Amino acid sequence: MKKADIFEFYRRLADANPSPETELAYGNVYQLLVAVVCSAQSTDVGVNKATRRLFEEIEKPAQMVQLGEDGLKEHIKTIGLFNGKAKNVIALSEILVRDHGGEVPANRDALEALPGVGRKTANVVMNTAFGAETFAVDTHIFRVGNRTGLAPGKTVLAVEKALDKRTPHPFRIGAHHWLILHGRYICKARTPECWRCPVADLCRFKPKTAPPKGKSAPIQVD
């Protein structure tokens, strides 16, 4: 994708959604970290249902440590891999209390040193909580980057580096959210809804998906 097309790609996504946000529900940075750790191989909707009552009770890592692993499991047992996630959340909470004064560090290396926090999770927290220009590549963003030609790469890290290199200002902070939402609701895995995609003409994916019967493609207005 050409430089001018990349700018226009983001411009259209930004025009449709000027203030993109994560769909995970949280009240503070610590709750965001917990939600992101819990979201691995789970939907945001499922995580939000599981953490709604949890976050009414638990706002700080010291409270999570007090709740304990078994107590946390009772809250998140409806999401996948909840046993491992509970273990990691309690362990990272203990480290936050012991080493960081109960605060979530605004540092990638420190975040990745926490149990259950990989590069993607650290990128999400850095971007969403601290406004860092990071690109957290999940399955949706990996697909969109490759399918559209925006940021092709054979690995998650390759796509992340391509996005970092190619994404221009003023779109760098919001890029992660625009791309994940685009992949979640329009550029879907099995059948991308090209017929209603605002950037279809900039995308290299072929053949474009035709609209279902009874529906027509919206007129593109610049």
mmCIF file of N, CA and C in Angstrom, residues 142-202:
data_model
loop_
_atom_site.group_PDB
_atom_site.id
_atom_site.type_symbol
_atom_site.label_atom_id
_atom_site.label_comp_id
_atom_site.label_asym_id
_atom_site.label_seq_id
_atom_site.Cartn_x
_atom_site.Cartn_y
_atom_site.Cartn_z
ATOM 1 N N PHE A 142 -3.473 -8.667 12.851
ATOM 2 C CA PHE A 142 -2.604 -9.465 11.979
ATOM 3 C C PHE A 142 -3.294 -9.709 10.642
ATOM 4 N N ARG A 143 -4.585 -10.047 10.704
ATOM 5 C CA ARG A 143 -5.355 -10.310 9.490
ATOM 6 C C ARG A 143 -5.515 -9.048 8.653
ATOM 7 N N VAL A 144 -5.908 -7.955 9.274
ATOM 8 C CA VAL A 144 -6.123 -6.706 8.548
ATOM 9 C C VAL A 144 -4.819 -6.209 7.927
ATOM 10 N N GLY A 145 -3.728 -6.288 8.684
ATOM 11 C CA GLY A 145 -2.441 -5.831 8.166
ATOM 12 C C GLY A 145 -2.025 -6.577 6.915
ATOM 13 N N ASN A 146 -2.242 -7.882 6.916
ATOM 14 C CA ASN A 146 -1.849 -8.704 5.771
ATOM 15 C C ASN A 146 -2.860 -8.653 4.634
ATOM 16 N N ARG A 147 -4.127 -8.746 4.966
ATOM 17 C CA ARG A 147 -5.164 -8.811 3.936
ATOM 18 C C ARG A 147 -5.238 -7.518 3.125
ATOM 19 N N THR A 148 -5.136 -6.390 3.802
ATOM 20 C CA THR A 148 -5.267 -5.105 3.113
ATOM 21 C C THR A 148 -3.982 -4.675 2.418
ATOM 22 N N GLY A 149 -2.839 -5.179 2.899
ATOM 23 C CA GLY A 149 -1.561 -4.711 2.396
ATOM 24 C C GLY A 149 -1.020 -3.540 3.200
ATOM 25 N N LEU A 150 -1.737 -3.171 4.265
ATOM 26 C CA LEU A 150 -1.307 -2.059 5.107
ATOM 27 C C LEU A 150 0.025 -2.358 5.788
ATOM 28 N N ALA A 151 0.139 -3.574 6.348
ATOM 29 C CA ALA A 151 1.358 -3.942 7.070
ATOM 30 C C ALA A 151 1.552 -5.447 6.970
ATOM 31 N N PRO A 152 1.979 -5.930 5.821
ATOM 32 C CA PRO A 152 2.153 -7.371 5.651
ATOM 33 C C PRO A 152 3.327 -7.909 6.465
ATOM 34 N N GLY A 153 3.167 -9.135 6.945
ATOM 35 C CA GLY A 153 4.233 -9.768 7.705
ATOM 36 C C GLY A 153 3.863 -11.197 8.035
ATOM 37 N N LYS A 154 4.864 -12.073 8.113
ATOM 38 C CA LYS A 154 4.605 -13.484 8.384
ATOM 39 C C LYS A 154 4.450 -13.778 9.870
ATOM 40 N N THR A 155 4.898 -12.862 10.713
ATOM 41 C CA THR A 155 4.783 -13.053 12.147
ATOM 42 C C THR A 155 4.117 -11.832 12.778
ATOM 43 N N VAL A 156 3.641 -12.013 14.006
ATOM 44 C CA VAL A 156 3.027 -10.905 14.739
ATOM 45 C C VAL A 156 4.012 -9.753 14.897
ATOM 46 N N LEU A 157 5.250 -10.081 15.221
ATOM 47 C CA LEU A 157 6.261 -9.034 15.411
ATOM 48 C C LEU A 157 6.551 -8.301 14.111
ATOM 49 N N ALA A 158 6.555 -9.029 12.996
ATOM 50 C CA ALA A 158 6.802 -8.399 11.700
ATOM 51 C C ALA A 158 5.690 -7.410 11.358
ATOM 52 N N VAL A 159 4.442 -7.783 11.643
ATOM 53 C CA VAL A 159 3.320 -6.870 11.395
ATOM 54 C C VAL A 159 3.413 -5.663 12.319
ATOM 55 N N GLU A 160 3.758 -5.894 13.567
ATOM 56 C CA GLU A 160 3.899 -4.787 14.519
ATOM 57 C C GLU A 160 4.957 -3.795 14.030
ATOM 58 N N LYS A 161 6.097 -4.312 13.592
ATOM 59 C CA LYS A 161 7.169 -3.439 13.120
ATOM 60 C C LYS A 161 6.754 -2.688 11.856
ATOM 61 N N ALA A 162 6.005 -3.363 10.985
ATOM 62 C CA ALA A 162 5.533 -2.713 9.767
ATOM 63 C C ALA A 162 4.558 -1.588 10.091
ATOM 64 N N LEU A 163 3.662 -1.830 11.046
ATOM 65 C CA LEU A 163 2.726 -0.778 11.468
ATOM 66 C C LEU A 163 3.467 0.402 12.083
ATOM 67 N N ASP A 164 4.462 0.102 12.896
ATOM 68 C CA ASP A 164 5.247 1.162 13.526
ATOM 69 C C ASP A 164 5.962 2.006 12.479
ATOM 70 N N LYS A 165 6.441 1.363 11.445
ATOM 71 C CA LYS A 165 7.174 2.056 10.390
ATOM 72 C C LYS A 165 6.253 2.853 9.468
ATOM 73 N N ARG A 166 5.081 2.314 9.183
ATOM 74 C CA ARG A 166 4.217 2.874 8.148
ATOM 75 C C ARG A 166 3.119 3.808 8.650
ATOM 76 N N THR A 167 2.741 3.679 9.910
ATOM 77 C CA THR A 167 1.615 4.479 10.411
ATOM 78 C C THR A 167 2.053 5.916 10.668
ATOM 79 N N PRO A 168 1.420 6.870 10.006
ATOM 80 C CA PRO A 168 1.835 8.279 10.147
ATOM 81 C C PRO A 168 1.107 8.991 11.290
ATOM 82 N N HIS A 169 1.634 10.119 11.673
ATOM 83 C CA HIS A 169 0.896 11.030 12.545
ATOM 84 C C HIS A 169 -0.217 11.655 11.715
ATOM 85 N N PRO A 170 -1.367 11.941 12.270
ATOM 86 C CA PRO A 170 -1.731 11.914 13.702
ATOM 87 C C PRO A 170 -2.462 10.641 14.123
ATOM 88 N N PHE A 171 -2.189 9.529 13.436
ATOM 89 C CA PHE A 171 -2.982 8.318 13.641
ATOM 90 C C PHE A 171 -2.296 7.265 14.510
ATOM 91 N N ARG A 172 -1.107 7.538 15.000
ATOM 92 C CA ARG A 172 -0.319 6.499 15.644
ATOM 93 C C ARG A 172 -0.914 6.008 16.973
ATOM 94 N N ILE A 173 -1.467 6.896 17.757
ATOM 95 C CA ILE A 173 -2.028 6.465 19.046
ATOM 96 C C ILE A 173 -3.332 5.694 18.862
ATOM 97 N N GLY A 174 -4.166 6.111 17.939
ATOM 98 C CA GLY A 174 -5.456 5.447 17.739
ATOM 99 C C GLY A 174 -5.420 4.250 16.815
ATOM 100 N N ALA A 175 -4.293 4.020 16.133
ATOM 101 C CA ALA A 175 -4.225 2.980 15.108
ATOM 102 C C ALA A 175 -4.626 1.606 15.625
ATOM 103 N N HIS A 176 -4.118 1.231 16.777
ATOM 104 C CA HIS A 176 -4.424 -0.084 17.346
ATOM 105 C C HIS A 176 -5.931 -0.298 17.473
ATOM 106 N N HIS A 177 -6.630 0.707 17.989
ATOM 107 C CA HIS A 177 -8.074 0.575 18.197
ATOM 108 C C HIS A 177 -8.834 0.552 16.875
ATOM 109 N N TRP A 178 -8.466 1.434 15.950
ATOM 110 C CA TRP A 178 -9.148 1.436 14.651
ATOM 111 C C TRP A 178 -9.012 0.094 13.941
ATOM 112 N N LEU A 179 -7.816 -0.465 13.970
ATOM 113 C CA LEU A 179 -7.569 -1.704 13.233
ATOM 114 C C LEU A 179 -8.260 -2.903 13.870
ATOM 115 N N ILE A 180 -8.249 -2.974 15.203
ATOM 116 C CA ILE A 180 -8.897 -4.117 15.847
ATOM 117 C C ILE A 180 -10.415 -4.057 15.660
ATOM 118 N N LEU A 181 -10.986 -2.870 15.734
ATOM 119 C CA LEU A 181 -12.426 -2.727 15.527
ATOM 120 C C LEU A 181 -12.798 -3.005 14.073
ATOM 121 N N HIS A 182 -11.937 -2.587 13.165
ATOM 122 C CA HIS A 182 -12.182 -2.852 11.747
ATOM 123 C C HIS A 182 -12.155 -4.355 11.480
ATOM 124 N N GLY A 183 -11.190 -5.043 12.082
ATOM 125 C CA GLY A 183 -11.105 -6.481 11.898
ATOM 126 C C GLY A 183 -12.223 -7.238 12.584
ATOM 127 N N ARG A 184 -12.680 -6.722 13.687
ATOM 128 C CA ARG A 184 -13.724 -7.387 14.470
ATOM 129 C C ARG A 184 -15.098 -7.271 13.814
ATOM 130 N N TYR A 185 -15.379 -6.121 13.202
ATOM 131 C CA TYR A 185 -16.738 -5.867 12.728
ATOM 132 C C TYR A 185 -16.905 -5.775 11.209
ATOM 133 N N ILE A 186 -15.835 -5.551 10.472
ATOM 134 C CA ILE A 186 -15.957 -5.430 9.024
ATOM 135 C C ILE A 186 -15.048 -6.416 8.291
ATOM 136 N N CYS A 187 -13.755 -6.356 8.556
ATOM 137 C CA CYS A 187 -12.798 -7.219 7.859
ATOM 138 C C CYS A 187 -12.701 -8.547 8.609
ATOM 139 N N LYS A 188 -13.820 -9.249 8.659
ATOM 140 C CA LYS A 188 -13.935 -10.472 9.454
ATOM 141 C C LYS A 188 -13.141 -11.618 8.834
ATOM 142 N N ALA A 189 -12.830 -12.609 9.664
ATOM 143 C CA ALA A 189 -11.939 -13.683 9.239
ATOM 144 C C ALA A 189 -12.510 -14.497 8.083
ATOM 145 N N ARG A 190 -13.693 -15.012 8.250
ATOM 146 C CA ARG A 190 -14.244 -15.908 7.229
ATOM 147 C C ARG A 190 -14.785 -15.155 6.020
ATOM 148 N N THR A 191 -15.577 -14.140 6.280
ATOM 149 C CA THR A 191 -16.193 -13.394 5.184
ATOM 150 C C THR A 191 -16.100 -11.908 5.446
ATOM 151 N N PRO A 192 -15.068 -11.265 4.933
ATOM 152 C CA PRO A 192 -14.961 -9.810 5.122
ATOM 153 C C PRO A 192 -16.119 -9.099 4.434
ATOM 154 N N GLU A 193 -16.661 -8.098 5.099
ATOM 155 C CA GLU A 193 -17.818 -7.384 4.549
ATOM 156 C C GLU A 193 -17.348 -6.200 3.707
ATOM 157 N N CYS A 194 -16.700 -6.552 2.600
ATOM 158 C CA CYS A 194 -16.115 -5.543 1.708
ATOM 159 C C CYS A 194 -17.162 -4.574 1.179
ATOM 160 N N TRP A 195 -18.370 -5.064 1.033
ATOM 161 C CA TRP A 195 -19.442 -4.257 0.462
ATOM 162 C C TRP A 195 -19.794 -3.040 1.305
ATOM 163 N N ARG A 196 -19.431 -3.057 2.594
ATOM 164 C CA ARG A 196 -19.701 -1.892 3.447
ATOM 165 C C ARG A 196 -18.420 -1.326 4.072
ATOM 166 N N CYS A 197 -17.293 -1.703 3.515
ATOM 167 C CA CYS A 197 -16.004 -1.276 4.050
ATOM 168 C C CYS A 197 -15.630 0.110 3.529
ATOM 169 N N PRO A 198 -15.282 1.032 4.408
ATOM 170 C CA PRO A 198 -14.953 2.396 3.973
ATOM 171 C C PRO A 198 -13.600 2.512 3.280
ATOM 172 N N VAL A 199 -12.786 1.452 3.354
ATOM 173 C CA VAL A 199 -11.455 1.522 2.737
ATOM 174 C C VAL A 199 -11.264 0.427 1.680
ATOM 175 N N ALA A 200 -12.362 -0.112 1.164
ATOM 176 C CA ALA A 200 -12.296 -1.235 0.225
ATOM 177 C C ALA A 200 -11.489 -0.906 -1.023
ATOM 178 N N ASP A 201 -11.606 0.316 -1.489
ATOM 179 C CA ASP A 201 -10.896 0.686 -2.720
ATOM 180 C C ASP A 201 -9.393 0.827 -2.513
ATOM 181 N N LEU A 202 -8.962 0.922 -1.265
ATOM 182 C CA LEU A 202 -7.533 1.042 -0.956
ATOM 183 C C LEU A 202 -6.910 -0.311 -0.633
#
